[in-house]
């Protein structure tokens, strides 16, 4: 199941509610092209899912239930340790109806209640209905790989995997949330639990929501904790091998998004050793004009070394405009990312050959691998304002431009997300921000929406439970050392990867977006930004926009 939606009411669910859930699911049918189904046997709840069958493909059920159907579940994601949990629960007397990984959630809940979440290793968002206790139980995975939106009213709760599924049944257009808008313009993303719209929220990573007796409670079950007991570096290769082995478990072969970098190469080389009898499919996106952002030649070299079946395509300038419109629709919320269109086209290409891929997202946040972090490092080392130095790197624009462009409302309503953990060492505070906010809402929201736009499941082995625990045990001060970034991975892959990969300077996955802005998008950009009064609703100064345009196009 790769897209879920539903409505819970304190009063009886009528025919209209079933129709509404059907409309919600139709809006996100791209997430699950294999089947669609709705559960409406209760007078209180109506929910359903669209399914991308990755495990237990022969099963056609779009919801799951326990032995006597007193508990029903709709589920999005993958539980990688489900086989181990299956045997553990079977030994306790639980009877399974399917071989689905999601069914273990039902029986874990029967056995352990809400603490069942502590035993899950995977990416997930689910909704569970317990008719015995009259409980609705929603949960999202610890790092926020899978999304879950919800809307509360007096006696009703709506939920869905994507924001558009909720707005699809709204009686009127939702209003923009000013604080969310301010956060977007400062951080490039909208931070949870807020969304860009008032009255619609997203469940934060590592939390669960319970509705019982008319009360709604939200509980954090997982927190970012930097361990004081550093795990030995030489233990990582085995952790990584085990993580990849179970991440690849599927009824269908899993491919790899391949760049020229350390992360995706480290996935491919170990995955290839685990699949000695068949080659792995790899996918790389490039660009029509020769540009430094194109990693096609490096990826091809790595592919040849690993003997993968490699697919490489270039984005043509003439398709940028039409693709961008689809990207914006699928993203749901504003996201300033220069690689969204690239991710969309890469996923589209991969979906023609496979139902699932692995990607290297997450390692840079966990291991402080981004080169821009040294701006903050140098500021801290020299007694300067490290927080401002960091925000200047990850934010939208410098302070001078913000003052010229933003109305006062955008400046005053921004939340100070970076310093929510002000007691931490600066490196830990930055790492906390990267993992807590930037990873799920800037990176993971992009890869989830734009892979699922094509019915493609992206699996992220760096964000598995054991690798994450290992990474969090490493001291931030030892990770952010000039010339030593991601040394753990280099050591782990030293005997497996070519020296050109190990010694290659990190290159961000980006695109020739400035070329596009000056070329195929120029007319649209001018019409959208200067040809309307949209700036008023976005609290932007007209003259500031003119200044920005002049600066970009001079």
PDB file of N, CA and C in Angstrom, residues 64 73-86 88-89 96 100-128 137-145 206-208 221-222 246 463-469:
ATOM      1  N   UNK A  64      -5.852  -4.302   5.878  1.00  0.00           N
ATOM      2  CA  UNK A  64      -5.472  -5.496   6.623  1.00  0.00           C
ATOM      3  C   UNK A  64      -6.260  -5.558   7.915  1.00  0.00           C
ATOM      4  N   UNK A  73      -6.344  -1.963   9.413  1.00  0.00           N
ATOM      5  CA  UNK A  73      -5.189  -1.113   9.147  1.00  0.00           C
ATOM      6  C   UNK A  73      -5.083  -0.771   7.667  1.00  0.00           C
ATOM      7  N   UNK A  74      -4.766   0.512   7.384  1.00  0.00           N
ATOM      8  CA  UNK A  74      -4.257   0.892   6.064  1.00  0.00           C
ATOM      9  C   UNK A  74      -2.852   1.431   6.285  1.00  0.00           C
ATOM     10  N   UNK A  75      -1.960   1.108   5.357  1.00  0.00           N
ATOM     11  CA  UNK A  75      -0.535   1.251   5.629  1.00  0.00           C
ATOM     12  C   UNK A  75       0.201   1.679   4.369  1.00  0.00           C
ATOM     13  N   UNK A  76       1.148   2.587   4.523  1.00  0.00           N
ATOM     14  CA  UNK A  76       2.005   3.041   3.425  1.00  0.00           C
ATOM     15  C   UNK A  76       3.463   2.840   3.833  1.00  0.00           C
ATOM     16  N   UNK A  77       4.239   2.124   3.012  1.00  0.00           N
ATOM     17  CA  UNK A  77       5.659   1.994   3.312  1.00  0.00           C
ATOM     18  C   UNK A  77       6.154   0.567   3.297  1.00  0.00           C
ATOM     19  N   UNK A  78       7.252   0.346   3.999  1.00  0.00           N
ATOM     20  CA  UNK A  78       7.870  -0.973   4.097  1.00  0.00           C
ATOM     21  C   UNK A  78       8.353  -1.208   5.526  1.00  0.00           C
ATOM     22  N   UNK A  79       8.077  -2.401   6.054  1.00  0.00           N
ATOM     23  CA  UNK A  79       8.629  -2.828   7.335  1.00  0.00           C
ATOM     24  C   UNK A  79       9.705  -3.854   7.018  1.00  0.00           C
ATOM     25  N   UNK A  80      10.958  -3.466   7.148  1.00  0.00           N
ATOM     26  CA  UNK A  80      12.055  -4.309   6.676  1.00  0.00           C
ATOM     27  C   UNK A  80      12.338  -5.502   7.591  1.00  0.00           C
ATOM     28  N   UNK A  81      11.975  -5.398   8.856  1.00  0.00           N
ATOM     29  CA  UNK A  81      12.203  -6.527   9.770  1.00  0.00           C
ATOM     30  C   UNK A  81      10.936  -7.345   9.994  1.00  0.00           C
ATOM     31  N   UNK A  82      10.038  -7.323   9.003  1.00  0.00           N
ATOM     32  CA  UNK A  82       8.741  -7.977   9.208  1.00  0.00           C
ATOM     33  C   UNK A  82       8.856  -9.500   9.327  1.00  0.00           C
ATOM     34  N   UNK A  83       9.827 -10.104   8.652  1.00  0.00           N
ATOM     35  CA  UNK A  83       9.942 -11.563   8.736  1.00  0.00           C
ATOM     36  C   UNK A  83      10.308 -12.003  10.153  1.00  0.00           C
ATOM     37  N   UNK A  84      11.220 -11.285  10.769  1.00  0.00           N
ATOM     38  CA  UNK A  84      11.601 -11.588  12.150  1.00  0.00           C
ATOM     39  C   UNK A  84      10.413 -11.382  13.081  1.00  0.00           C
ATOM     40  N   UNK A  85       9.675 -10.290  12.880  1.00  0.00           N
ATOM     41  CA  UNK A  85       8.503 -10.005  13.715  1.00  0.00           C
ATOM     42  C   UNK A  85       7.390 -11.024  13.462  1.00  0.00           C
ATOM     43  N   UNK A  86       7.270 -11.462  12.229  1.00  0.00           N
ATOM     44  CA  UNK A  86       6.248 -12.449  11.861  1.00  0.00           C
ATOM     45  C   UNK A  86       6.410 -13.723  12.703  1.00  0.00           C
ATOM     46  N   UNK A  88       8.137 -14.103  15.485  1.00  0.00           N
ATOM     47  CA  UNK A  88       7.986 -13.787  16.908  1.00  0.00           C
ATOM     48  C   UNK A  88       6.509 -13.758  17.300  1.00  0.00           C
ATOM     49  N   UNK A  89       5.683 -13.138  16.476  1.00  0.00           N
ATOM     50  CA  UNK A  89       4.260 -13.018  16.782  1.00  0.00           C
ATOM     51  C   UNK A  89       3.527 -14.336  16.587  1.00  0.00           C
ATOM     52  N   UNK A  96      -1.810 -15.132  10.963  1.00  0.00           N
ATOM     53  CA  UNK A  96      -1.683 -14.184   9.853  1.00  0.00           C
ATOM     54  C   UNK A  96      -2.535 -14.607   8.667  1.00  0.00           C
ATOM     55  N   UNK A 100       1.942 -10.071   3.922  1.00  0.00           N
ATOM     56  CA  UNK A 100       2.241  -8.653   3.830  1.00  0.00           C
ATOM     57  C   UNK A 100       3.069  -8.183   5.023  1.00  0.00           C
ATOM     58  N   UNK A 101       4.042  -7.318   4.762  1.00  0.00           N
ATOM     59  CA  UNK A 101       4.854  -6.779   5.853  1.00  0.00           C
ATOM     60  C   UNK A 101       4.025  -5.915   6.794  1.00  0.00           C
ATOM     61  N   UNK A 102       2.985  -5.280   6.272  1.00  0.00           N
ATOM     62  CA  UNK A 102       2.167  -4.402   7.098  1.00  0.00           C
ATOM     63  C   UNK A 102       1.332  -5.121   8.134  1.00  0.00           C
ATOM     64  N   UNK A 103       1.045  -6.401   7.906  1.00  0.00           N
ATOM     65  CA  UNK A 103       0.180  -7.117   8.844  1.00  0.00           C
ATOM     66  C   UNK A 103       0.824  -7.290  10.215  1.00  0.00           C
ATOM     67  N   UNK A 104       2.157  -7.247  10.266  1.00  0.00           N
ATOM     68  CA  UNK A 104       2.797  -7.383  11.580  1.00  0.00           C
ATOM     69  C   UNK A 104       2.427  -6.217  12.497  1.00  0.00           C
ATOM     70  N   UNK A 105       2.100  -5.051  11.927  1.00  0.00           N
ATOM     71  CA  UNK A 105       1.724  -3.889  12.739  1.00  0.00           C
ATOM     72  C   UNK A 105       0.468  -4.195  13.547  1.00  0.00           C
ATOM     73  N   UNK A 106      -0.498  -4.831  12.900  1.00  0.00           N
ATOM     74  CA  UNK A 106      -1.751  -5.185  13.585  1.00  0.00           C
ATOM     75  C   UNK A 106      -1.501  -6.041  14.820  1.00  0.00           C
ATOM     76  N   UNK A 107      -0.714  -7.072  14.644  1.00  0.00           N
ATOM     77  CA  UNK A 107      -0.506  -8.022  15.739  1.00  0.00           C
ATOM     78  C   UNK A 107       0.455  -7.474  16.791  1.00  0.00           C
ATOM     79  N   UNK A 108       1.398  -6.651  16.369  1.00  0.00           N
ATOM     80  CA  UNK A 108       2.238  -5.962  17.355  1.00  0.00           C
ATOM     81  C   UNK A 108       1.393  -5.038  18.226  1.00  0.00           C
ATOM     82  N   UNK A 109       0.430  -4.354  17.588  1.00  0.00           N
ATOM     83  CA  UNK A 109      -0.467  -3.469  18.349  1.00  0.00           C
ATOM     84  C   UNK A 109      -1.302  -4.273  19.334  1.00  0.00           C
ATOM     85  N   UNK A 110      -1.800  -5.433  18.918  1.00  0.00           N
ATOM     86  CA  UNK A 110      -2.566  -6.284  19.826  1.00  0.00           C
ATOM     87  C   UNK A 110      -1.717  -6.692  21.028  1.00  0.00           C
ATOM     88  N   UNK A 111      -0.449  -6.933  20.787  1.00  0.00           N
ATOM     89  CA  UNK A 111       0.445  -7.452  21.815  1.00  0.00           C
ATOM     90  C   UNK A 111       1.011  -6.345  22.707  1.00  0.00           C
ATOM     91  N   UNK A 112       1.362  -5.187  22.090  1.00  0.00           N
ATOM     92  CA  UNK A 112       2.114  -4.169  22.828  1.00  0.00           C
ATOM     93  C   UNK A 112       1.462  -2.778  22.856  1.00  0.00           C
ATOM     94  N   UNK A 113       0.317  -2.620  22.206  1.00  0.00           N
ATOM     95  CA  UNK A 113      -0.302  -1.303  22.181  1.00  0.00           C
ATOM     96  C   UNK A 113       0.514  -0.311  21.360  1.00  0.00           C
ATOM     97  N   UNK A 114       0.494   0.946  21.792  1.00  0.00           N
ATOM     98  CA  UNK A 114       1.173   1.991  21.023  1.00  0.00           C
ATOM     99  C   UNK A 114       2.691   1.810  20.996  1.00  0.00           C
ATOM    100  N   UNK A 115       3.239   1.099  21.950  1.00  0.00           N
ATOM    101  CA  UNK A 115       4.689   0.871  21.971  1.00  0.00           C
ATOM    102  C   UNK A 115       5.133  -0.111  20.886  1.00  0.00           C
ATOM    103  N   UNK A 116       4.184  -0.616  20.101  1.00  0.00           N
ATOM    104  CA  UNK A 116       4.544  -1.460  18.960  1.00  0.00           C
ATOM    105  C   UNK A 116       5.487  -0.733  18.010  1.00  0.00           C
ATOM    106  N   UNK A 117       5.406   0.592  17.994  1.00  0.00           N
ATOM    107  CA  UNK A 117       6.238   1.402  17.100  1.00  0.00           C
ATOM    108  C   UNK A 117       7.725   1.217  17.374  1.00  0.00           C
ATOM    109  N   UNK A 118       8.071   0.927  18.610  1.00  0.00           N
ATOM    110  CA  UNK A 118       9.483   0.779  18.974  1.00  0.00           C
ATOM    111  C   UNK A 118      10.134  -0.418  18.294  1.00  0.00           C
ATOM    112  N   UNK A 119       9.322  -1.362  17.846  1.00  0.00           N
ATOM    113  CA  UNK A 119       9.872  -2.587  17.260  1.00  0.00           C
ATOM    114  C   UNK A 119       9.935  -2.553  15.735  1.00  0.00           C
ATOM    115  N   UNK A 120       9.401  -1.501  15.138  1.00  0.00           N
ATOM    116  CA  UNK A 120       9.359  -1.433  13.681  1.00  0.00           C
ATOM    117  C   UNK A 120      10.637  -0.824  13.121  1.00  0.00           C
ATOM    118  N   UNK A 121      11.181  -1.441  12.099  1.00  0.00           N
ATOM    119  CA  UNK A 121      12.335  -0.919  11.380  1.00  0.00           C
ATOM    120  C   UNK A 121      11.912  -0.730   9.924  1.00  0.00           C
ATOM    121  N   UNK A 122      11.664   0.517   9.560  1.00  0.00           N
ATOM    122  CA  UNK A 122      11.213   0.733   8.193  1.00  0.00           C
ATOM    123  C   UNK A 122      10.804   2.164   7.942  1.00  0.00           C
ATOM    124  N   UNK A 123      10.138   2.359   6.831  1.00  0.00           N
ATOM    125  CA  UNK A 123       9.545   3.653   6.487  1.00  0.00           C
ATOM    126  C   UNK A 123       8.041   3.423   6.416  1.00  0.00           C
ATOM    127  N   UNK A 124       7.280   4.269   7.100  1.00  0.00           N
ATOM    128  CA  UNK A 124       5.852   3.968   7.169  1.00  0.00           C
ATOM    129  C   UNK A 124       5.028   5.175   7.605  1.00  0.00           C
ATOM    130  N   UNK A 125       3.782   5.128   7.190  1.00  0.00           N
ATOM    131  CA  UNK A 125       2.713   5.959   7.734  1.00  0.00           C
ATOM    132  C   UNK A 125       1.478   5.071   7.704  1.00  0.00           C
ATOM    133  N   UNK A 126       0.744   5.009   8.804  1.00  0.00           N
ATOM    134  CA  UNK A 126      -0.411   4.118   8.817  1.00  0.00           C
ATOM    135  C   UNK A 126      -1.543   4.701   9.647  1.00  0.00           C
ATOM    136  N   UNK A 127      -2.723   4.130   9.402  1.00  0.00           N
ATOM    137  CA  UNK A 127      -3.910   4.456  10.193  1.00  0.00           C
ATOM    138  C   UNK A 127      -4.546   3.149  10.636  1.00  0.00           C
ATOM    139  N   UNK A 128      -4.820   3.037  11.923  1.00  0.00           N
ATOM    140  CA  UNK A 128      -5.373   1.810  12.507  1.00  0.00           C
ATOM    141  C   UNK A 128      -6.664   2.148  13.234  1.00  0.00           C
ATOM    142  N   UNK A 137      -5.668   5.358  15.455  1.00  0.00           N
ATOM    143  CA  UNK A 137      -4.242   5.424  15.771  1.00  0.00           C
ATOM    144  C   UNK A 137      -3.477   5.696  14.475  1.00  0.00           C
ATOM    145  N   UNK A 138      -2.900   6.892  14.348  1.00  0.00           N
ATOM    146  CA  UNK A 138      -2.089   7.261  13.189  1.00  0.00           C
ATOM    147  C   UNK A 138      -0.626   7.359  13.622  1.00  0.00           C
ATOM    148  N   UNK A 139       0.296   6.967  12.745  1.00  0.00           N
ATOM    149  CA  UNK A 139       1.715   7.052  13.095  1.00  0.00           C
ATOM    150  C   UNK A 139       2.557   7.292  11.851  1.00  0.00           C
ATOM    151  N   UNK A 140       3.722   7.905  12.093  1.00  0.00           N
ATOM    152  CA  UNK A 140       4.681   8.193  11.019  1.00  0.00           C
ATOM    153  C   UNK A 140       6.069   7.731  11.451  1.00  0.00           C
ATOM    154  N   UNK A 141       6.868   7.258  10.504  1.00  0.00           N
ATOM    155  CA  UNK A 141       8.171   6.682  10.834  1.00  0.00           C
ATOM    156  C   UNK A 141       9.106   7.721  11.462  1.00  0.00           C
ATOM    157  N   UNK A 142      10.156   7.270  12.162  1.00  0.00           N
ATOM    158  CA  UNK A 142      11.006   8.172  12.950  1.00  0.00           C
ATOM    159  C   UNK A 142      11.624   9.334  12.189  1.00  0.00           C
ATOM    160  N   UNK A 143      12.034   9.111  10.943  1.00  0.00           N
ATOM    161  CA  UNK A 143      12.720  10.162  10.201  1.00  0.00           C
ATOM    162  C   UNK A 143      11.839  10.849   9.168  1.00  0.00           C
ATOM    163  N   UNK A 144      10.592  10.443   9.079  1.00  0.00           N
ATOM    164  CA  UNK A 144       9.664  11.134   8.189  1.00  0.00           C
ATOM    165  C   UNK A 144       9.844  10.807   6.725  1.00  0.00           C
ATOM    166  N   UNK A 145      10.205   9.566   6.417  1.00  0.00           N
ATOM    167  CA  UNK A 145      10.371   9.166   5.017  1.00  0.00           C
ATOM    168  C   UNK A 145       9.015   9.158   4.315  1.00  0.00           C
ATOM    169  N   UNK A 206       8.402  10.560  13.731  1.00  0.00           N
ATOM    170  CA  UNK A 206       8.603   9.989  15.063  1.00  0.00           C
ATOM    171  C   UNK A 206       7.490  10.283  16.052  1.00  0.00           C
ATOM    172  N   UNK A 207       6.295  10.565  15.556  1.00  0.00           N
ATOM    173  CA  UNK A 207       5.159  10.828  16.451  1.00  0.00           C
ATOM    174  C   UNK A 207       3.962   9.971  16.045  1.00  0.00           C
ATOM    175  N   UNK A 208       3.021   9.839  16.983  1.00  0.00           N
ATOM    176  CA  UNK A 208       1.752   9.191  16.653  1.00  0.00           C
ATOM    177  C   UNK A 208       0.595   9.984  17.236  1.00  0.00           C
ATOM    178  N   UNK A 221       7.378   9.372  19.956  1.00  0.00           N
ATOM    179  CA  UNK A 221       7.894   8.064  20.383  1.00  0.00           C
ATOM    180  C   UNK A 221       9.369   7.884  20.024  1.00  0.00           C
ATOM    181  N   UNK A 222       9.928   8.789  19.186  1.00  0.00           N
ATOM    182  CA  UNK A 222      11.344   8.687  18.820  1.00  0.00           C
ATOM    183  C   UNK A 222      11.951  10.083  18.801  1.00  0.00           C
ATOM    184  N   UNK A 246      18.211  -6.577   3.673  1.00  0.00           N
ATOM    185  CA  UNK A 246      16.779  -6.549   3.980  1.00  0.00           C
ATOM    186  C   UNK A 246      16.066  -5.407   3.268  1.00  0.00           C
ATOM    187  N   UNK A 463      18.894   5.376   6.032  1.00  0.00           N
ATOM    188  CA  UNK A 463      17.948   5.749   7.079  1.00  0.00           C
ATOM    189  C   UNK A 463      17.326   4.534   7.765  1.00  0.00           C
ATOM    190  N   UNK A 464      17.934   3.383   7.589  1.00  0.00           N
ATOM    191  CA  UNK A 464      17.515   2.209   8.341  1.00  0.00           C
ATOM    192  C   UNK A 464      17.892   2.365   9.822  1.00  0.00           C
ATOM    193  N   UNK A 465      17.250   1.599  10.661  1.00  0.00           N
ATOM    194  CA  UNK A 465      17.387   1.753  12.112  1.00  0.00           C
ATOM    195  C   UNK A 465      18.831   1.589  12.591  1.00  0.00           C
ATOM    196  N   UNK A 466      19.493   0.510  12.190  1.00  0.00           N
ATOM    197  CA  UNK A 466      20.847   0.250  12.677  1.00  0.00           C
ATOM    198  C   UNK A 466      21.870   1.249  12.140  1.00  0.00           C
ATOM    199  N   UNK A 467      21.870   1.568  10.848  1.00  0.00           N
ATOM    200  CA  UNK A 467      22.785   2.613  10.383  1.00  0.00           C
ATOM    201  C   UNK A 467      22.565   3.953  11.081  1.00  0.00           C
ATOM    202  N   UNK A 468      21.310   4.337  11.306  1.00  0.00           N
ATOM    203  CA  UNK A 468      21.036   5.607  11.975  1.00  0.00           C
ATOM    204  C   UNK A 468      21.589   5.600  13.394  1.00  0.00           C
ATOM    205  N   UNK A 469      21.359   4.524  14.126  1.00  0.00           N
ATOM    206  CA  UNK A 469      21.904   4.428  15.488  1.00  0.00           C
ATOM    207  C   UNK A 469      23.428   4.502  15.475  1.00  0.00           C
TER     208      UNK A 469
END
